Amino acid sequence: MKMRSLRWSLLGLLALATLPATILMVVQATSEYYRDREDIQRSLLRVSLIAASEERDIITGAKQVLRALATQAPVTELRQPSCDQALNNVFFGLRTFENIAAFNLDGEPVCSVKQIPPGATVAHRAWFKEVLAGAEFVVSERVVSAITGQEVITAAVPLHDPLGAVTGVLDITIGTGWLTYLSGISKEEDFSFSALIANDGKPLDAEHLDPALARKLPPPEELAGAHSAGPTLLLTEGADGVKRAYAVAPLVRDRLYLLVAHEESDLFGWARFDLLTGLVFPVAIWLAVLICLWIGIQHLVLRWLNYLGRFARSYGDGNFDLRPEVLDQAPEEFRRLARTMSKMAAGIEEYTAELEQNLVEKNWLIREIHHRVKNNLQIVSSLFNLQMRRISDPDQRAVFADAQSRLNALELVHRTLYEAENLKEINLRHFLSEVVNQLIQFRAERRDRVTFKHDLPEVWVDPDTAVPLGLLVTEVVTNSLKHAFPDGRTGQVELDLAADPEGGSTLFIRDDGIGKEPTTQGFGSQLIDAFARQLGGEATAVYGPGMTMTVRIPKLNLEDPAA
């Protein structure tokens, strides 16, 4: 189907008209999707910060306990047994802490809630060195407890004498298992799972960590570099190959972090669904509108156009008997068009019948004219014949004979038109053959000595071409019969008509007579040139042996069947 049809044109216009709105809706849906993703990511970060607040409260509580103890003289002076008693009084009821201990400047334990193995020292610990270096509050990295052998985190403050000099270090140890427990019970409806990680990206209390949970964590090297800038969201795959969103919130900067995670498919599922509907819905509406238009055009327009088109083609073929009638369900515009076509067909049918009747009468009148002209020419020819019988001079008789030949050629044209079914065309092959045969028969002394041969195609010409061509052939053949076969000589007259490579055609008139070229140009030669010019061409004669007259006829095209 051509794209320039009515259906495709209307569909194209509607598609172009509605496409900007569709594109705008798609762009808006895409923008909303990315905005929703950002909102979800921010929400997950907020959840991680809220969840981290509980763990951060433990650190804050440890700091407050340490500062309260650091103001008591038995502790700052490291006096026994009052130092142990002071520590035990505070430690009672604090479930989140494993131990409270005070160390001298050499890192040796002086007092402690729980018994520390002999020879134990913290002098090599980084947190101990930081406190001695002047830090007011230090939280350690993950370390192994000398008491329990489990991973712990140490919070420490310096001890000062009344003059402000550092006399030792006071610390509280927090079990990582307790922190992990707290992180695991925090608002689980907001995320799939949570875990505590150290600054190296590895989870705390890894020995007691659920293996299934461990497989959900991303590689430590990715986490180690992700939290350096504060609260961070990381989209990556866990060890189990599932893509998740990991929100990392700091508990103790550069020491401890809380990680909360949510599977990406669950986290962004609704956003993706909204995006899908936002993309599919406008496109579906756009396509539905085009489909409805397609069906509407077919049902309301093209269906009736095709129906009326069949009648129009029938009228074009000349059949005006049919009328469009089955249009009860058609729109009013097509019913009016059908009524107009019916009136038009009736009018054309009536007018055609009138024209055909006029044409019959015209053809009858033309045939009658040709018949009467033929009869009149026959009468004139008979008068010439009677006159010739009374003339004894051979030259005068020859003049009358030539004139009679020309009259016979004209009479033959009118007789051919009168007898033909088509008054506008003459069979050139039949016409020229009869002209030559009639000339040979007219010359009684030549009829047994001269034969006629032709190679003429079956071609039809109009009377304006047939008349000058017939008269030209009459003049040439008459000259051949008069001059080419003297003293009882036998011979042949030949007519050939061939297509010209340059267009048109060429007529060859030949005889195999004596080929004597005339010394003067007579009236017949003048007529030959005149008839050739009337045909739009020219005539050329070549003598010896015999004679060949070449007549070029540009307007006679043998390739055209109606030539």
XYZ file of C-alpha atoms in Angstrom:
563
model
C 0.000 0.000 0.000
C 1.301 3.440 -0.902
C 2.163 5.694 2.004
C 0.320 8.584 0.272
C -3.075 6.877 0.663
C -5.790 8.506 2.761
C -5.378 6.007 5.593
C -1.618 6.471 5.889
C -1.857 10.242 5.509
C -4.380 10.584 8.343
C -2.464 8.136 10.525
C 0.738 10.063 9.888
C -0.883 13.397 10.782
C -2.422 12.028 13.982
C 0.814 10.274 14.928
C 2.741 13.517 14.509
C 0.087 15.474 16.417
C 0.056 13.120 19.424
C 3.725 12.147 19.410
C 4.972 15.237 21.350
C 2.531 14.547 24.202
C 3.550 10.883 24.227
C 7.235 11.780 24.291
C 6.578 14.298 27.085
C 4.811 11.630 29.161
C 7.674 9.177 28.572
C 10.256 11.799 29.561
C 8.202 12.696 32.630
C 7.942 9.021 33.649
C 11.691 8.581 33.217
C 12.384 11.728 35.256
C 10.047 10.574 38.019
C 11.771 7.188 38.062
C 15.183 8.722 38.672
C 13.705 11.102 41.239
C 12.085 8.163 43.038
C 15.401 6.306 42.991
C 17.100 9.272 44.615
C 14.337 9.529 47.242
C 14.614 5.820 48.012
C 18.385 6.068 48.315
C 18.086 9.047 50.653
C 15.483 7.165 52.695
C 17.807 4.189 53.018
C 20.596 6.488 54.182
C 18.256 8.026 56.768
C 17.327 4.550 57.947
C 21.005 3.692 58.340
C 21.614 6.840 60.375
C 18.589 6.167 62.584
C 19.652 2.554 63.090
C 23.182 3.688 63.932
C 21.867 6.009 66.618
C 21.226 3.081 68.999
C 24.771 1.800 68.627
C 26.038 5.348 68.913
C 24.114 5.691 72.196
C 26.201 2.834 73.618
C 29.394 4.684 72.717
C 27.977 7.889 74.191
C 26.980 6.024 77.345
C 30.466 4.579 77.662
C 31.913 8.079 77.341
C 29.650 9.427 80.083
C 30.504 6.531 82.417
C 34.226 7.006 81.857
C 34.073 10.757 82.494
C 32.050 10.206 85.664
C 34.573 7.678 86.995
C 37.499 9.889 85.979
C 36.347 12.479 88.517
C 36.506 10.093 91.484
C 39.700 10.299 93.511
C 40.150 6.553 94.146
C 40.142 6.053 90.401
C 42.341 8.966 89.418
C 44.792 8.086 92.187
C 44.633 4.369 91.292
C 44.215 3.462 94.985
C 43.319 -0.079 95.933
C 40.950 -1.515 96.981
C 38.786 1.616 96.723
C 39.455 1.843 92.948
C 38.033 -1.638 92.332
C 35.078 -0.823 94.524
C 34.330 2.356 92.590
C 34.478 0.513 89.289
C 32.218 -2.273 90.532
C 29.684 0.188 91.861
C 29.298 1.745 88.410
C 29.547 -1.507 86.433
C 26.655 -3.139 88.252
C 23.613 -3.265 85.911
C 25.463 -2.208 82.722
C 24.779 -5.184 80.462
C 26.297 -3.675 77.333
C 29.810 -3.441 78.802
C 32.181 -6.335 79.406
C 34.685 -4.687 81.736
C 35.975 -1.434 83.192
C 39.663 -1.145 84.021
C 42.256 1.472 84.948
C 45.861 1.327 83.754
C 48.968 3.135 84.876
C 51.217 5.000 82.513
C 53.084 1.781 81.713
C 49.900 0.118 80.477
C 49.688 -2.229 83.432
C 46.246 -2.867 84.942
C 45.839 -1.362 88.417
C 42.161 -1.959 89.048
C 39.472 -3.816 87.112
C 35.931 -5.106 87.471
C 36.960 -8.478 86.085
C 40.219 -10.197 86.758
C 42.882 -9.526 84.144
C 45.444 -12.278 83.501
C 48.841 -11.650 85.136
C 51.387 -9.925 82.934
C 48.737 -8.436 80.639
C 49.511 -4.962 79.328
C 47.923 -2.467 76.944
C 51.012 -0.384 76.402
C 51.203 -1.568 72.813
C 47.597 -0.744 72.013
C 47.013 2.158 69.640
C 44.123 3.512 71.665
C 46.338 3.610 74.798
C 49.012 5.532 72.959
C 46.428 8.001 71.590
C 45.167 8.768 75.093
C 48.685 9.335 76.414
C 49.305 11.555 73.410
C 46.559 13.894 74.613
C 43.272 12.549 73.211
C 40.354 13.199 75.582
C 38.235 10.279 74.311
C 39.282 7.393 72.106
C 37.351 4.461 70.655
C 39.557 1.642 69.489
C 39.343 -0.527 66.453
C 38.282 -4.120 66.805
C 40.645 -5.875 69.301
C 40.747 -9.218 71.103
C 39.894 -9.099 74.809
C 42.601 -10.455 77.152
C 39.847 -11.595 79.507
C 37.344 -13.355 77.201
C 39.410 -13.823 74.066
C 36.489 -12.328 72.059
C 36.442 -9.290 69.816
C 35.716 -6.087 71.672
C 35.844 -2.344 71.180
C 37.546 -0.228 73.804
C 36.538 3.295 74.814
C 39.143 5.134 76.902
C 39.748 8.504 78.635
C 42.825 9.856 80.469
C 43.051 10.068 84.272
C 44.380 13.328 85.732
C 45.677 14.301 89.154
C 44.516 17.562 90.790
C 47.269 19.408 88.956
C 46.079 18.064 85.565
C 48.887 15.638 84.984
C 47.974 12.321 83.356
C 48.218 9.545 85.908
C 46.771 6.709 83.889
C 44.086 5.564 81.432
C 40.532 4.396 82.178
C 38.771 2.149 79.632
C 35.493 0.340 79.066
C 35.314 -2.690 76.752
C 32.186 -3.234 74.652
C 31.520 -6.663 73.148
C 31.049 -6.584 69.378
C 28.455 -9.312 69.698
C 26.265 -6.971 71.690
C 26.579 -4.233 69.082
C 25.822 -6.733 66.349
C 22.739 -7.869 68.250
C 21.478 -4.336 68.572
C 22.044 -3.623 64.899
C 20.153 -6.776 63.980
C 16.959 -5.817 65.834
C 16.741 -2.249 64.538
C 13.732 -1.512 62.310
C 13.966 -4.609 60.137
C 10.937 -3.462 58.152
C 13.100 -0.741 56.589
C 15.883 -3.003 55.291
C 16.722 -6.647 54.628
C 19.592 -6.924 57.116
C 22.271 -4.905 58.903
C 25.817 -5.497 60.101
C 28.642 -3.705 61.875
C 31.848 -3.306 59.928
C 35.275 -2.078 60.877
C 37.266 0.440 58.897
C 38.849 -2.427 56.934
C 35.448 -3.358 55.536
C 35.192 -6.628 57.457
C 32.239 -7.387 59.742
C 32.619 -7.322 63.519
C 32.286 -10.568 65.465
C 32.885 -12.470 62.232
C 33.248 -15.783 64.073
C 29.687 -15.622 65.360
C 28.228 -14.021 62.221
C 25.506 -16.008 60.448
C 27.096 -17.565 57.305
C 24.024 -16.670 55.265
C 24.405 -13.052 56.345
C 28.130 -13.111 55.582
C 27.383 -14.157 51.971
C 25.146 -11.132 51.555
C 27.954 -8.687 52.312
C 29.984 -7.141 49.497
C 33.754 -7.618 49.246
C 35.588 -5.841 52.127
C 37.740 -3.819 49.721
C 34.609 -2.153 48.292
C 33.313 -1.250 51.750
C 36.724 -0.050 52.968
C 36.792 2.748 50.401
C 33.098 3.561 50.363
C 32.625 5.073 53.842
C 35.539 7.489 53.960
C 33.342 10.482 53.080
C 30.660 9.859 55.716
C 27.195 8.321 55.123
C 27.423 6.543 51.805
C 25.161 4.484 49.533
C 26.790 1.690 47.573
C 25.051 -0.231 44.758
C 26.889 -3.491 44.216
C 26.591 -7.265 44.402
C 27.070 -9.339 47.532
C 29.128 -12.506 47.672
C 25.940 -14.418 46.776
C 25.676 -12.520 43.451
C 22.516 -10.581 44.396
C 22.619 -6.865 43.677
C 21.778 -4.746 46.715
C 21.840 -1.188 47.965
C 24.197 -0.869 50.961
C 23.918 2.230 53.178
C 26.943 2.821 55.425
C 26.599 5.149 58.456
C 29.486 5.973 60.827
C 29.297 5.004 64.495
C 32.822 6.071 65.377
C 34.576 7.876 62.575
C 37.437 5.902 61.045
C 36.731 3.097 63.494
C 33.263 1.590 63.304
C 30.367 1.723 60.823
C 26.836 0.396 60.573
C 25.792 -1.160 57.269
C 22.148 -1.649 56.311
C 21.215 -3.356 53.063
C 18.206 -3.944 50.865
C 17.895 -6.015 47.725
C 17.740 -3.711 44.721
C 14.808 -5.586 43.178
C 12.716 -4.992 46.311
C 14.028 -1.510 46.963
C 13.417 -0.121 43.479
C 10.667 -2.559 42.447
C 7.805 -0.082 42.708
C 9.850 2.661 41.080
C 10.615 0.373 38.161
C 6.984 -0.677 37.965
C 5.956 2.977 37.886
C 8.555 3.581 35.183
C 7.265 0.644 33.162
C 3.678 1.843 33.413
C 4.820 5.398 32.722
C 6.512 4.227 29.527
C 4.018 1.609 28.385
C 0.818 3.475 29.224
C 1.333 6.567 27.006
C 2.754 4.453 24.189
C -0.177 2.042 24.535
C -2.633 4.953 24.430
C -0.811 6.373 21.404
C -0.982 3.025 19.604
C -4.609 2.504 20.668
C -5.555 5.887 19.205
C -3.826 5.009 15.928
C -5.511 1.587 15.839
C -8.911 3.150 16.535
C -8.283 5.675 13.786
C -7.222 2.862 11.436
C -10.437 0.947 12.159
C -12.532 4.115 12.004
C -11.088 5.143 8.640
C -11.662 1.654 7.274
C -15.222 1.363 8.614
C -16.449 4.919 8.106
C -14.474 6.141 5.092
C -12.514 3.631 3.016
C -15.242 1.005 3.145
C -17.688 3.346 1.419
C -15.056 4.910 -0.832
C -14.168 1.454 -2.156
C -17.862 0.667 -2.580
C -18.523 3.855 -4.535
C -15.211 3.437 -6.368
C -16.471 0.197 -7.920
C -19.417 2.076 -9.380
C -17.157 4.888 -10.588
C -14.943 2.351 -12.381
C -18.045 0.751 -13.874
C -19.192 4.154 -15.120
C -15.696 4.731 -16.519
C -16.064 1.488 -18.495
C -19.322 2.775 -19.946
C -21.686 0.655 -17.825
C -24.265 3.046 -16.360
C -26.922 0.464 -15.458
C -25.636 -0.076 -11.883
C -26.675 2.224 -9.050
C -25.206 2.475 -5.487
C -28.058 1.503 -3.179
C -26.755 -0.403 -0.084
C -25.783 2.692 1.913
C -28.143 2.602 4.902
C -25.236 2.339 7.371
C -23.001 4.835 5.563
C -22.407 8.379 6.855
C -24.714 11.031 5.438
C -21.907 12.518 3.295
C -21.458 9.242 1.428
C -25.221 8.810 0.995
C -25.381 12.250 -0.614
C -22.417 11.347 -2.817
C -24.140 8.093 -3.838
C -27.316 9.968 -4.788
C -25.238 12.429 -6.797
C -23.449 9.577 -8.583
C -26.797 7.933 -9.400
C -28.104 11.167 -10.903
C -24.837 11.624 -12.781
C -24.980 8.063 -14.154
C -28.581 8.527 -15.260
C -27.719 11.813 -16.958
C -24.630 10.373 -18.658
C -26.597 7.320 -19.772
C -29.281 9.516 -21.300
C -26.722 11.811 -22.911
C -24.714 8.835 -24.201
C -27.818 7.322 -25.770
C -28.516 10.636 -27.465
C -24.911 10.880 -28.709
C -25.001 7.320 -29.995
C -28.200 8.057 -31.872
C -26.642 11.217 -33.322
C -23.522 9.247 -34.240
C -25.591 6.626 -36.037
C -27.347 9.343 -37.985
C -24.025 11.088 -38.688
C -22.414 7.882 -39.923
C -25.420 7.187 -42.118
C -25.196 10.676 -43.583
C -21.437 10.349 -44.176
C -21.910 6.982 -45.845
C -24.608 8.489 -47.984
C -22.271 11.350 -48.933
C -19.480 8.927 -49.846
C -21.970 6.850 -51.815
C -23.257 9.823 -53.752
C -19.742 11.186 -54.355
C -18.707 7.739 -55.611
C -21.730 7.619 -57.913
C -21.044 11.107 -59.208
C -17.393 10.211 -59.861
C -18.537 7.093 -61.700
C -20.854 9.229 -63.814
C -18.023 11.632 -64.586
C -15.744 8.690 -65.401
C -18.425 7.276 -67.711
C -18.747 10.632 -69.430
C -14.973 10.676 -69.873
C -15.176 7.201 -71.318
C -17.899 8.234 -73.787
C -15.914 11.281 -74.750
C -12.769 9.195 -75.267
C -14.607 7.006 -77.774
C -15.340 10.053 -79.911
C -11.714 11.292 -79.833
C -9.415 9.932 -82.482
C -6.268 11.821 -81.461
C -4.106 9.438 -79.305
C -2.592 12.280 -77.288
C -5.980 13.670 -76.381
C -7.229 10.195 -75.546
C -4.194 9.741 -73.257
C -5.033 12.990 -71.441
C -8.600 11.798 -70.853
C -7.312 8.382 -69.794
C -5.018 9.946 -67.179
C -7.834 12.084 -65.838
C -10.096 9.045 -65.742
C -7.431 7.123 -63.733
C -7.339 9.917 -61.188
C -11.132 9.937 -60.973
C -11.124 6.174 -60.509
C -8.633 6.531 -57.624
C -10.887 9.095 -55.922
C -13.921 6.936 -56.574
C -12.107 3.978 -55.016
C -11.393 6.001 -51.846
C -15.046 6.949 -51.417
C -16.198 3.417 -52.221
C -13.788 2.002 -49.659
C -15.039 4.426 -46.987
C -18.646 3.718 -47.915
C -18.158 -0.034 -47.597
C -15.933 0.099 -44.468
C -17.331 -0.325 -40.962
C -15.101 2.481 -39.677
C -15.541 5.695 -41.621
C -12.362 7.190 -40.166
C -9.824 4.585 -41.340
C -8.926 2.801 -44.571
C -7.039 -0.475 -44.925
C -3.975 0.778 -46.795
C -2.941 -2.659 -48.030
C -6.351 -3.377 -49.569
C -6.725 0.150 -50.918
C -3.349 0.428 -52.722
C -3.607 -3.109 -54.087
C -6.984 -2.338 -55.610
C -5.710 0.974 -57.020
C -2.828 -0.747 -58.872
C -4.942 -3.683 -60.050
C -7.594 -1.287 -61.319
C -4.967 0.697 -63.251
C -3.581 -2.464 -64.857
C -7.088 -3.610 -65.794
C -7.899 -0.170 -67.152
C -4.970 -0.453 -69.556
C -6.367 -3.286 -71.650
C -3.197 -3.632 -73.705
C -1.158 -4.167 -70.500
C -3.371 -6.420 -68.426
C -1.819 -9.669 -69.735
C 1.781 -8.438 -69.944
C 2.226 -6.602 -66.608
C 1.827 -8.262 -63.209
C 1.538 -6.706 -59.793
C 3.441 -7.670 -56.633
C 3.389 -5.985 -53.233
C 4.764 -6.229 -49.706
C 2.349 -4.008 -47.825
C 1.703 -4.445 -44.081
C -1.762 -4.532 -42.582
C -2.026 -0.889 -41.576
C -4.954 1.516 -41.286
C -4.760 5.183 -42.256
C -7.135 8.132 -42.199
C -8.659 9.461 -45.454
C -6.394 12.553 -45.322
C -3.431 10.209 -45.799
C -5.113 7.664 -48.078
C -6.291 10.157 -50.746
C -2.924 11.828 -51.586
C -1.117 8.485 -51.248
C -3.582 6.784 -53.596
C -3.316 9.583 -56.143
C 0.513 9.516 -55.906
C 0.560 5.750 -56.564
C -1.892 6.302 -59.424
C 0.440 8.810 -61.094
C 3.596 6.695 -60.657
C 2.017 3.405 -61.770
C 0.262 5.142 -64.689
C 3.639 6.475 -65.881
C 5.154 2.999 -65.570
C 2.328 1.406 -67.560
C 2.592 4.106 -70.246
C 6.378 4.266 -70.678
C 8.164 1.302 -69.049
C 6.781 -1.546 -71.166
C 6.775 -0.517 -74.880
C 6.544 -2.831 -77.897
C 4.793 -5.696 -76.099
C 7.383 -5.886 -73.315
C 6.328 -7.867 -70.236
C 7.163 -6.844 -66.700
C 6.142 -6.287 -63.119
C 5.051 -3.416 -60.904
C 5.921 -3.719 -57.210
C 4.872 -1.800 -54.081
C 6.764 -2.099 -50.767
C 6.109 -0.183 -47.531
C 8.768 -0.320 -44.794
C 9.435 1.437 -41.497
C 12.021 4.217 -41.571
C 14.771 4.049 -38.864
C 14.465 7.826 -38.426
C 10.719 7.569 -37.852
C 7.742 7.302 -40.142
C 7.852 4.990 -43.160
C 9.018 4.772 -46.776
C 7.006 3.599 -49.798
C 8.909 2.002 -52.698
C 7.211 1.858 -56.144
C 9.254 -0.206 -58.636
C 8.993 -1.517 -62.159
C 11.416 -3.643 -64.157
C 10.776 -1.819 -67.419
C 13.236 -0.069 -69.717
C 14.125 2.502 -67.024
C 14.013 5.479 -69.357
C 14.263 8.767 -67.553
C 11.845 11.455 -68.860
C 13.493 14.402 -70.597
C 10.986 16.933 -69.290
C 8.941 17.253 -66.132
C 5.321 16.834 -67.076
C 2.084 17.435 -65.235
C 2.225 13.959 -63.657
C 5.629 14.640 -62.105
C 4.323 17.882 -60.676
C 1.377 16.041 -59.158
C 3.707 13.418 -57.649
C 5.782 16.122 -55.926
C 2.637 17.901 -54.751
C 1.127 14.723 -53.268
C 4.461 13.890 -51.554
C 4.556 17.343 -49.957
C 0.953 16.915 -48.867
C 2.079 13.747 -47.060
C 4.834 15.731 -45.336
C 7.632 13.986 -47.239
C 9.325 13.900 -50.603
C 9.491 11.645 -53.670
C 12.716 10.597 -55.404
C 12.954 8.564 -58.630
C 15.938 6.457 -59.698
C 16.126 5.041 -63.270
C 18.078 2.123 -64.761
C 17.648 -0.698 -64.651
C 13.933 -0.216 -64.279
C 12.564 2.574 -62.121
C 12.336 2.976 -58.345
C 10.271 5.759 -56.823
C 11.027 6.334 -53.130
C 8.408 8.262 -51.157
C 9.199 9.106 -47.542
C 6.093 9.533 -45.339
C 7.105 10.916 -41.883
C 3.607 10.896 -40.385
C 2.907 7.244 -41.234
C 4.293 5.192 -38.342
C 4.077 1.458 -38.964
C 4.759 0.663 -35.273
C 1.487 2.344 -34.335
C -1.442 -0.033 -35.027
C -3.724 2.943 -35.583
C -1.358 4.629 -38.061
